[in-house]
């Protein structure tokens, strides 16, 4: 018989209690994993940001446009590799609940600046040639069963009217951190219609995306761009793509903080549950520990037994929780509308955190029972009536 | 015969609710190697405390406890634990077997602290269980055994490391007459056949009759008779 066998047998002494504890830990790990995944999903845009991309927007607010004429001026700044732009189009596809980003972009350059959107050369060339064509993400194509050549009708809201686009490309996300729910069409197509129907709104773009050759010079180039348009009617604010994304998250930081906090509260609660189980177990075994001490088992042996049992239960719970977490997150990803959390993946860091938490729960929960077992004198242990 | 157990001027008291209760008063006692000694006395007289001091599971407030030239009263906790593992076999009134372990595993428990390999441990355990007549019950759990059988397993656990001394605290106190007889016969056999020094605490004069010598304790003092 090995000590591990004794740990195993001790763990299963009260099968129902151990089962419920393991169940509690596994549910906690699943809840922890989901919350962490949501937080990760929230940060997905920030994490996917490219270091060599800057965003130039209107200094007052993102919702105000910038003149198209800025494009050439920005492109002429030393260190700027390529400039493209995008414009938030929005509109209603099918109904108002079907939300996904719909952008009017500079067709010639947009995909060059976003290499994470993988489009075949043929599809890209066709897209560039047809003014009323669009490219959609693979996730959107899958969700709405769209294929090349299909017509996509969008009812305009910011830009009124019925807008029809022919799908000429379906892009695949380069990796799991890339959003596969975008829809991009020609800004020229939008602008031509605006010139005709509401000329006052024509000639504007939403924001510029600038690829720079040296990311270390991002601050310098940003300052240079903003200085260029200082005291104009549309002053700019240029920042790295990461900072730009973080600016979006700032408004929801309280929710994210609450979720982070909740995920660790769950760990704390389950620590108390396992701690309680271990305290009960150690209390019931007070006489047995006294017997073991009498037989010559030392403090380190008792520490090994109690810690081993606690870690065994917590890791078993953690393992079961982790085993369930993958399909649960996958299920969540299916149920949650893609456009709400375009990237909803179980990140390795979440798995590592869940496993570490289970281990930590096991260790911390054993501290008090160990302390009690070691402090109790053998003679007091024999007198103990549990 | 040389004294294997020497208790020199030992005193012990306990504190309960800020009251100091003297339990043993300047006890001096020598027990010879191979002796079978019974300690008798009324409840609370201090006999179990004396047994605990000899077994190294408690320490005196003053005086010395010397077992085979080792002053165990001067050892620290970890040295004392090691000493107990090698030198003492303890038999309890309520057997104190680990309920989740089989008879075999209970007997094997003290051997986990030795360097014996699995095969060697098996040999020792089987020998010990054979001595107590329970080799055929190796796979049984304590709840599947009678009280007498449980105590025999506890005796096997006590002798499996071949200790210098065997101490029993009311080893027949929880048994019926027949089972008590069996246990006493077994302890007598350990003393005579295997030359073990045996020390028991008992209330039962019949059990004490099996010993070579009986010493009485009353209110913490060794007395000639009660």
Coordinates of N, CA and C in Angstrom, one line a residue, chain A residues 186-366:
Chain A
X186 N -17.5 49.1 -51.1 CA -16.8 50.3 -51.7 C -17.3 51.6 -51.1
X187 N -16.3 52.4 -50.6 CA -16.7 53.8 -50.1 C -17.1 54.6 -51.3
X188 N -16.5 54.4 -52.4 CA -16.9 55.1 -53.6 C -18.4 55.0 -54.0
X189 N -18.8 53.8 -53.8 CA -20.3 53.5 -54.1 C -21.2 54.3 -53.2
X190 N -20.8 54.4 -51.9 CA -21.5 55.2 -50.9 C -21.4 56.7 -51.3
X191 N -20.2 57.1 -51.6 CA -20.0 58.5 -51.8 C -20.7 59.0 -53.0
X192 N -20.7 58.2 -54.1 CA -21.4 58.6 -55.3 C -22.9 58.8 -55.1
X193 N -23.4 57.9 -54.3 CA -24.9 58.1 -53.9 C -25.1 59.3 -53.1
X194 N -24.2 59.6 -52.2 CA -24.3 60.8 -51.3 C -24.1 62.1 -52.2
X195 N -23.2 62.0 -53.1 CA -23.0 63.2 -53.9 C -24.3 63.6 -54.7
X196 N -25.0 62.5 -55.0 CA -26.3 62.7 -55.8 C -27.4 63.1 -54.8
X197 N -27.6 62.3 -53.7 CA -28.8 62.5 -52.9 C -28.6 63.6 -51.8
X198 N -27.4 63.6 -51.1 CA -27.2 64.6 -50.1 C -25.7 65.1 -50.1
X199 N -25.5 65.9 -51.1 CA -24.1 66.4 -51.3 C -23.3 66.9 -50.1
X200 N -24.1 67.4 -49.1 CA -23.4 68.0 -47.9 C -22.6 66.9 -47.1
X201 N -23.1 65.7 -47.3 CA -22.5 64.6 -46.5 C -21.4 63.8 -47.3
X202 N -21.3 64.2 -48.6 CA -20.3 63.5 -49.4 C -18.9 64.0 -49.1
X203 N -17.9 63.1 -49.5 CA -16.5 63.5 -49.3 C -15.9 63.3 -47.9
X204 N -16.7 62.7 -47.1 CA -16.2 62.4 -45.7 C -15.9 60.9 -45.5
X205 N -15.0 60.7 -44.6 CA -14.7 59.3 -44.2 C -14.8 59.2 -42.7
X206 N -15.0 58.0 -42.2 CA -15.1 57.9 -40.7 C -13.8 58.0 -40.0
X207 N -12.8 57.2 -40.4 CA -11.5 57.3 -39.8 C -10.5 56.7 -40.7
X208 N -9.3 57.1 -40.5 CA -8.2 56.7 -41.3 C -7.4 55.6 -40.6
X209 N -6.9 54.6 -41.3 CA -6.1 53.5 -40.8 C -4.8 53.7 -41.5
X210 N -3.7 53.8 -40.7 CA -2.4 54.1 -41.3 C -1.4 53.0 -40.9
X211 N -0.8 52.4 -41.9 CA 0.2 51.4 -41.6 C 1.6 52.1 -41.6
X212 N 2.3 51.9 -40.6 CA 3.6 52.6 -40.5 C 4.7 51.5 -40.6
X213 N 5.9 52.0 -41.0 CA 7.0 51.0 -41.2 C 7.7 50.7 -39.9
X214 N 7.7 51.6 -39.0 CA 8.4 51.4 -37.7 C 7.5 51.7 -36.5
X215 N 7.0 50.6 -35.9 CA 6.1 50.8 -34.8 C 6.6 51.7 -33.6
X216 N 7.9 51.7 -33.5 CA 8.6 52.5 -32.5 C 8.3 54.0 -32.7
X217 N 8.0 54.4 -33.9 CA 7.8 55.8 -34.2 C 6.4 56.2 -34.2
X218 N 5.5 55.3 -33.6 CA 4.1 55.6 -33.7 C 3.7 56.9 -33.0
X219 N 4.3 57.2 -31.9 CA 4.0 58.5 -31.1 C 4.4 59.7 -32.0
X220 N 5.6 59.6 -32.6 CA 6.1 60.7 -33.4 C 5.2 60.9 -34.6
X221 N 4.9 59.9 -35.3 CA 4.0 60.0 -36.5 C 2.6 60.5 -36.1
X222 N 2.1 60.0 -35.0 CA 0.8 60.4 -34.5 C 0.8 61.9 -34.3
X223 N 1.8 62.4 -33.6 CA 1.9 63.9 -33.4 C 2.0 64.7 -34.6
X224 N 2.7 64.1 -35.6 CA 2.9 64.8 -36.8 C 1.6 64.9 -37.6
X225 N 0.8 63.8 -37.6 CA -0.5 63.8 -38.3 C -1.4 64.8 -37.7
X226 N -1.5 64.8 -36.3 CA -2.4 65.7 -35.6 C -2.0 67.2 -35.8
X227 N -0.7 67.4 -35.8 CA -0.2 68.7 -36.0 C -0.6 69.3 -37.4
X228 N -0.6 68.4 -38.3 CA -1.0 68.8 -39.7 C -2.4 69.4 -39.8
X229 N -3.3 68.9 -39.0 CA -4.6 69.4 -39.1 C -5.1 70.3 -37.9
X230 N -4.1 70.7 -37.1 CA -4.3 71.6 -36.0 C -5.0 72.9 -36.5
X231 N -6.0 73.3 -35.7 CA -6.7 74.6 -36.0 C -7.5 74.5 -37.3
X232 N -7.7 73.3 -37.8 CA -8.6 73.1 -39.0 C -10.1 72.9 -38.5
X233 N -11.0 72.8 -39.4 CA -12.4 72.5 -39.0 C -12.6 71.1 -38.4
X234 N -11.7 70.2 -38.8 CA -11.8 68.8 -38.3 C -10.4 68.4 -37.8
X235 N -10.1 68.8 -36.5 CA -8.9 68.4 -35.9 C -8.9 66.9 -35.7
X236 N -7.7 66.3 -35.7 CA -7.6 64.8 -35.6 C -7.0 64.4 -34.3
X237 N -7.3 63.2 -34.0 CA -6.6 62.5 -32.9 C -6.1 61.2 -33.4
X238 N -4.8 61.0 -33.4 CA -4.2 59.8 -33.9 C -3.6 59.0 -32.7
X239 N -3.9 57.8 -32.7 CA -3.3 56.9 -31.7 C -3.1 55.5 -32.3
X240 N -2.4 54.7 -31.5 CA -2.2 53.3 -32.0 C -3.6 52.6 -32.0
X241 N -3.6 51.5 -32.8 CA -4.9 50.8 -32.9 C -5.3 50.2 -31.5
X242 N -4.2 49.8 -30.7 CA -4.5 49.3 -29.4 C -5.1 50.3 -28.5
X243 N -4.5 51.5 -28.5 CA -5.1 52.6 -27.7 C -6.5 52.9 -28.1
X244 N -6.7 52.9 -29.4 CA -8.0 53.2 -30.0 C -9.1 52.2 -29.5
X245 N -8.7 50.9 -29.5 CA -9.6 49.8 -29.0 C -9.8 50.0 -27.5
X246 N -8.7 50.3 -26.8 CA -8.9 50.4 -25.4 C -9.8 51.6 -25.0
X247 N -9.8 52.6 -25.8 CA -10.7 53.7 -25.6 C -12.2 53.3 -25.7
X248 N -12.5 52.3 -26.6 CA -13.8 51.8 -26.7 C -14.1 51.0 -25.4
X249 N -13.1 50.3 -24.9 CA -13.4 49.4 -23.7 C -13.5 50.3 -22.4
X250 N -13.0 51.5 -22.4 CA -13.0 52.3 -21.2 C -14.4 52.5 -20.7
X251 N -15.3 52.6 -21.7 CA -16.7 52.9 -21.3 C -17.4 51.7 -20.6
X252 N -16.8 50.5 -20.8 CA -17.4 49.3 -20.2 C -16.4 48.7 -19.1
X253 N -15.5 49.6 -18.7 CA -14.5 49.0 -17.8 C -15.1 48.6 -16.4
X254 N -16.2 49.2 -16.0 CA -16.8 48.9 -14.7 C -17.4 47.4 -14.8
X255 N -18.0 47.1 -16.0 CA -18.5 45.8 -16.2 C -17.4 44.7 -16.2
X256 N -16.4 45.1 -16.9 CA -15.2 44.1 -17.0 C -14.6 43.9 -15.6
X257 N -14.5 45.0 -14.9 CA -13.9 44.9 -13.5 C -14.8 44.0 -12.6
X258 N -16.1 44.3 -12.8 CA -17.1 43.5 -12.0 C -17.0 42.0 -12.3
X259 N -16.8 41.7 -13.6 CA -16.7 40.3 -14.1 C -15.4 39.7 -13.6
X260 N -14.4 40.4 -13.6 CA -13.1 39.9 -13.1 C -13.2 39.6 -11.6
X261 N -13.8 40.6 -10.9 CA -14.0 40.4 -9.5 C -14.9 39.2 -9.2
X262 N -16.0 39.0 -9.9 CA -16.9 37.9 -9.7 C -16.1 36.6 -9.9
X263 N -15.3 36.5 -11.0 CA -14.6 35.3 -11.3 C -13.7 34.9 -10.1
X264 N -13.1 35.9 -9.4 CA -12.3 35.5 -8.2 C -13.1 35.3 -7.0
X265 N -14.3 35.9 -6.9 CA -15.2 35.6 -5.8 C -15.6 34.2 -5.8
X266 N -15.9 33.7 -7.0 CA -16.3 32.3 -7.2 C -15.2 31.4 -6.6
X267 N -13.9 31.7 -7.0 CA -12.8 30.9 -6.5 C -12.8 31.0 -4.9
X268 N -13.0 32.2 -4.4 CA -13.0 32.3 -2.9 C -14.1 31.5 -2.3
X269 N -15.3 31.5 -2.9 CA -16.4 30.7 -2.3 C -16.1 29.2 -2.3
X270 N -15.6 28.8 -3.4 CA -15.3 27.3 -3.5 C -14.2 26.9 -2.6
X271 N -13.3 27.9 -2.3 CA -12.2 27.6 -1.4 C -12.8 27.4 0.0
X272 N -13.8 28.1 0.3 CA -14.5 27.9 1.6 C -15.2 26.6 1.7
X273 N -15.8 26.2 0.5 CA -16.5 24.9 0.5 C -15.6 23.8 0.7
X274 N -14.5 23.8 0.0 CA -13.5 22.7 0.1 C -12.8 22.8 1.5
X275 N -12.6 24.0 2.0 CA -12.0 24.2 3.3 C -12.9 23.6 4.3
X276 N -14.2 23.8 4.2 CA -15.1 23.2 5.1 C -15.1 21.7 5.1
X277 N -15.1 21.1 3.9 CA -15.0 19.7 3.7 C -13.7 19.1 4.4
X278 N -12.6 19.8 4.2 CA -11.4 19.3 4.7 C -11.3 19.4 6.2
X279 N -11.9 20.5 6.7 CA -12.0 20.7 8.2 C -12.8 19.6 8.8
X280 N -14.0 19.3 8.2 CA -14.8 18.2 8.7 C -14.1 16.9 8.7
X281 N -13.4 16.6 7.6 CA -12.7 15.4 7.4 C -11.6 15.3 8.5
X282 N -10.8 16.4 8.7 CA -9.7 16.3 9.6 C -10.2 16.2 11.0
X283 N -11.4 16.8 11.3 CA -12.0 16.7 12.6 C -12.4 15.3 12.9
X284 N -13.0 14.7 11.9 CA -13.5 13.3 12.1 C -12.3 12.3 12.3
X285 N -11.2 12.7 11.8 CA -10.0 11.8 11.8 C -9.0 12.1 12.9
X286 N -9.5 13.0 13.9 CA -8.5 13.4 14.9 C -7.9 12.2 15.6
X287 N -8.7 11.2 15.9 CA -8.2 10.0 16.6 C -7.2 9.2 15.7
X288 N -7.6 9.2 14.4 CA -6.7 8.4 13.5 C -5.4 9.1 13.3
X289 N -5.4 10.4 13.3 CA -4.1 11.1 13.2 C -3.3 10.9 14.5
X290 N -4.0 10.8 15.6 CA -3.3 10.5 16.9 C -2.7 9.1 16.8
X291 N -3.4 8.1 16.2 CA -2.9 6.8 16.0 C -1.7 6.8 15.1
X292 N -1.8 7.5 14.0 CA -0.7 7.5 13.1 C 0.5 8.2 13.7
X293 N 0.3 9.2 14.5 CA 1.5 9.8 15.2 C 2.1 8.8 16.1
X294 N 1.2 8.0 16.8 CA 1.7 7.0 17.7 C 2.5 6.0 17.0
X295 N 2.1 5.6 15.8 CA 2.8 4.6 15.0 C 4.2 5.2 14.5
X296 N 4.4 6.5 14.6 CA 5.6 7.0 14.2 C 5.5 8.0 13.0
X297 N 4.3 8.2 12.5 CA 4.1 9.1 11.4 C 4.4 10.5 11.9
X298 N 5.2 11.3 11.1 CA 5.7 12.6 11.6 C 4.8 13.7 11.0
X299 N 5.1 14.9 11.4 CA 4.3 16.1 10.9 C 4.3 16.1 9.4
X300 N 5.4 15.8 8.8 CA 5.4 15.9 7.3 C 4.6 14.9 6.6
X301 N 4.4 13.7 7.3 CA 3.5 12.7 6.8 C 2.1 13.1 6.8
X302 N 1.7 13.7 8.0 CA 0.3 14.2 8.1 C 0.0 15.3 7.1
X303 N 1.0 16.2 7.0 CA 0.9 17.3 6.0 C 0.6 16.7 4.6
X304 N 1.4 15.7 4.3 CA 1.3 15.1 3.0 C -0.1 14.5 2.8
X305 N -0.6 13.8 3.8 CA -1.9 13.1 3.8 C -3.0 14.1 3.6
X306 N -3.0 15.2 4.4 CA -4.1 16.1 4.3 C -4.0 17.0 3.1
X307 N -2.8 17.5 2.8 CA -2.6 18.3 1.6 C -2.9 17.5 0.4
X308 N -2.4 16.2 0.4 CA -2.6 15.4 -0.8 C -4.1 15.2 -1.0
X309 N -4.9 14.9 0.0 CA -6.3 14.7 -0.1 C -7.0 15.9 -0.7
X310 N -6.6 17.1 -0.1 CA -7.2 18.3 -0.5 C -6.9 18.7 -2.0
X311 N -5.7 18.5 -2.3 CA -5.3 18.8 -3.7 C -5.9 17.7 -4.7
X312 N -6.0 16.5 -4.2 CA -6.6 15.4 -5.0 C -8.0 15.8 -5.4
X313 N -8.8 16.2 -4.3 CA -10.2 16.6 -4.6 C -10.3 17.8 -5.5
X314 N -9.5 18.8 -5.1 CA -9.6 20.1 -5.9 C -9.2 19.9 -7.4
X315 N -8.1 19.1 -7.6 CA -7.7 18.8 -8.9 C -8.7 18.0 -9.7
X316 N -9.3 17.0 -9.0 CA -10.3 16.2 -9.6 C -11.5 17.1 -10.1
X317 N -11.9 18.0 -9.2 CA -13.0 18.9 -9.5 C -12.5 19.8 -10.6
X318 N -11.3 20.3 -10.5 CA -10.8 21.2 -11.6 C -10.7 20.5 -12.9
X319 N -10.3 19.2 -12.9 CA -10.2 18.4 -14.1 C -11.6 18.2 -14.8
X320 N -12.6 17.9 -13.9 CA -13.9 17.7 -14.4 C -14.5 19.0 -15.0
X321 N -14.2 20.1 -14.2 CA -14.6 21.4 -14.6 C -14.0 21.8 -16.0
X322 N -12.8 21.5 -16.1 CA -12.1 21.8 -17.4 C -12.6 21.0 -18.5
X323 N -12.8 19.7 -18.2 CA -13.4 18.8 -19.2 C -14.7 19.3 -19.7
X324 N -15.5 19.9 -18.8 CA -16.8 20.4 -19.2 C -16.7 21.8 -19.8
X325 N -15.7 22.5 -19.4 CA -15.6 23.9 -19.8 C -15.5 24.1 -21.4
X326 N -14.7 23.2 -22.0 CA -14.5 23.3 -23.4 C -15.8 23.2 -24.2
X327 N -16.6 22.1 -24.0 CA -17.9 22.1 -24.7 C -18.9 23.2 -24.2
X328 N -18.8 23.6 -23.0 CA -19.7 24.7 -22.5 C -19.4 26.0 -23.2
X329 N -18.1 26.3 -23.3 CA -17.7 27.5 -24.0 C -18.1 27.5 -25.5
X330 N -17.9 26.3 -26.0 CA -18.2 26.0 -27.4 C -19.7 26.3 -27.6
X331 N -20.5 25.7 -26.7 CA -21.9 25.9 -26.7 C -22.3 27.4 -26.6
X332 N -21.7 28.1 -25.7 CA -21.9 29.5 -25.5 C -21.6 30.3 -26.8
X333 N -20.5 29.9 -27.4 CA -20.1 30.6 -28.6 C -21.2 30.4 -29.7
X334 N -21.8 29.2 -29.7 CA -22.9 28.9 -30.7 C -24.1 29.7 -30.4
X335 N -24.4 29.8 -29.1 CA -25.7 30.5 -28.6 C -25.6 32.0 -28.7
X336 N -24.5 32.5 -28.3 CA -24.3 34.0 -28.3 C -24.2 34.4 -29.7
X337 N -25.0 35.5 -30.1 CA -24.9 35.9 -31.5 C -23.4 36.3 -31.8
X338 N -23.0 35.8 -33.0 CA -21.6 36.0 -33.4 C -21.2 37.5 -33.3
X339 N -22.2 38.3 -33.7 CA -21.9 39.8 -33.8 C -21.7 40.4 -32.4
X340 N -22.2 39.7 -31.3 CA -22.1 40.3 -30.0 C -20.6 40.0 -29.5
X341 N -20.2 38.8 -29.6 CA -18.8 38.5 -29.2 C -18.2 37.7 -30.4
X342 N -17.7 38.5 -31.4 CA -17.2 37.8 -32.6 C -16.1 36.8 -32.3
X343 N -15.3 37.1 -31.3 CA -14.3 36.1 -30.9 C -14.6 35.6 -29.5
X344 N -15.0 34.4 -29.4 CA -15.3 33.8 -28.1 C -14.6 32.5 -28.0
X345 N -13.4 32.5 -27.6 CA -12.6 31.3 -27.5 C -12.0 31.1 -26.1
X346 N -11.8 29.8 -25.8 CA -11.2 29.5 -24.5 C -9.7 29.7 -24.7
X347 N -9.2 30.7 -24.1 CA -7.8 31.0 -24.3 C -6.9 30.2 -23.4
X348 N -5.7 29.9 -23.8 CA -4.8 29.0 -22.9 C -4.6 29.7 -21.5
X349 N -4.6 31.0 -21.5 CA -4.4 31.6 -20.2 C -5.5 31.3 -19.2
X350 N -6.7 31.2 -19.8 CA -7.9 30.9 -19.0 C -7.8 29.4 -18.4
X351 N -7.3 28.5 -19.3 CA -7.1 27.1 -18.8 C -6.0 27.1 -17.7
X352 N -5.0 27.9 -18.0 CA -3.9 27.9 -17.0 C -4.4 28.5 -15.7
X353 N -5.2 29.5 -15.8 CA -5.7 30.2 -14.6 C -6.7 29.2 -13.8
X354 N -7.5 28.5 -14.6 CA -8.5 27.6 -14.0 C -7.7 26.4 -13.2
X355 N -6.7 25.9 -13.9 CA -5.9 24.8 -13.3 C -5.2 25.3 -12.0
X356 N -4.6 26.5 -12.2 CA -3.8 27.1 -11.0 C -4.8 27.4 -9.9
X357 N -6.0 27.9 -10.2 CA -7.0 28.2 -9.2 C -7.4 26.9 -8.4
X358 N -7.6 25.8 -9.2 CA -8.0 24.5 -8.6 C -6.8 24.1 -7.6
X359 N -5.6 24.2 -8.1 CA -4.5 23.8 -7.3 C -4.4 24.7 -6.0
X360 N -4.6 26.0 -6.2 CA -4.5 27.0 -5.1 C -5.6 26.7 -4.1
X361 N -6.8 26.3 -4.6 CA -7.9 26.0 -3.7 C -7.5 24.8 -2.8
X362 N -7.0 23.8 -3.5 CA -6.5 22.6 -2.8 C -5.5 22.9 -1.7
X363 N -4.6 23.7 -2.0 CA -3.5 24.1 -1.0 C -4.1 24.9 0.1
X364 N -4.8 26.0 -0.2 CA -5.2 26.9 0.8 C -6.2 26.2 1.7
X365 N -7.1 25.3 1.1 CA -8.1 24.6 1.9 C -7.5 23.7 3.0
X366 N -6.3 23.3 2.7 CA -5.7 22.3 3.6 C -5.0 22.9 4.8

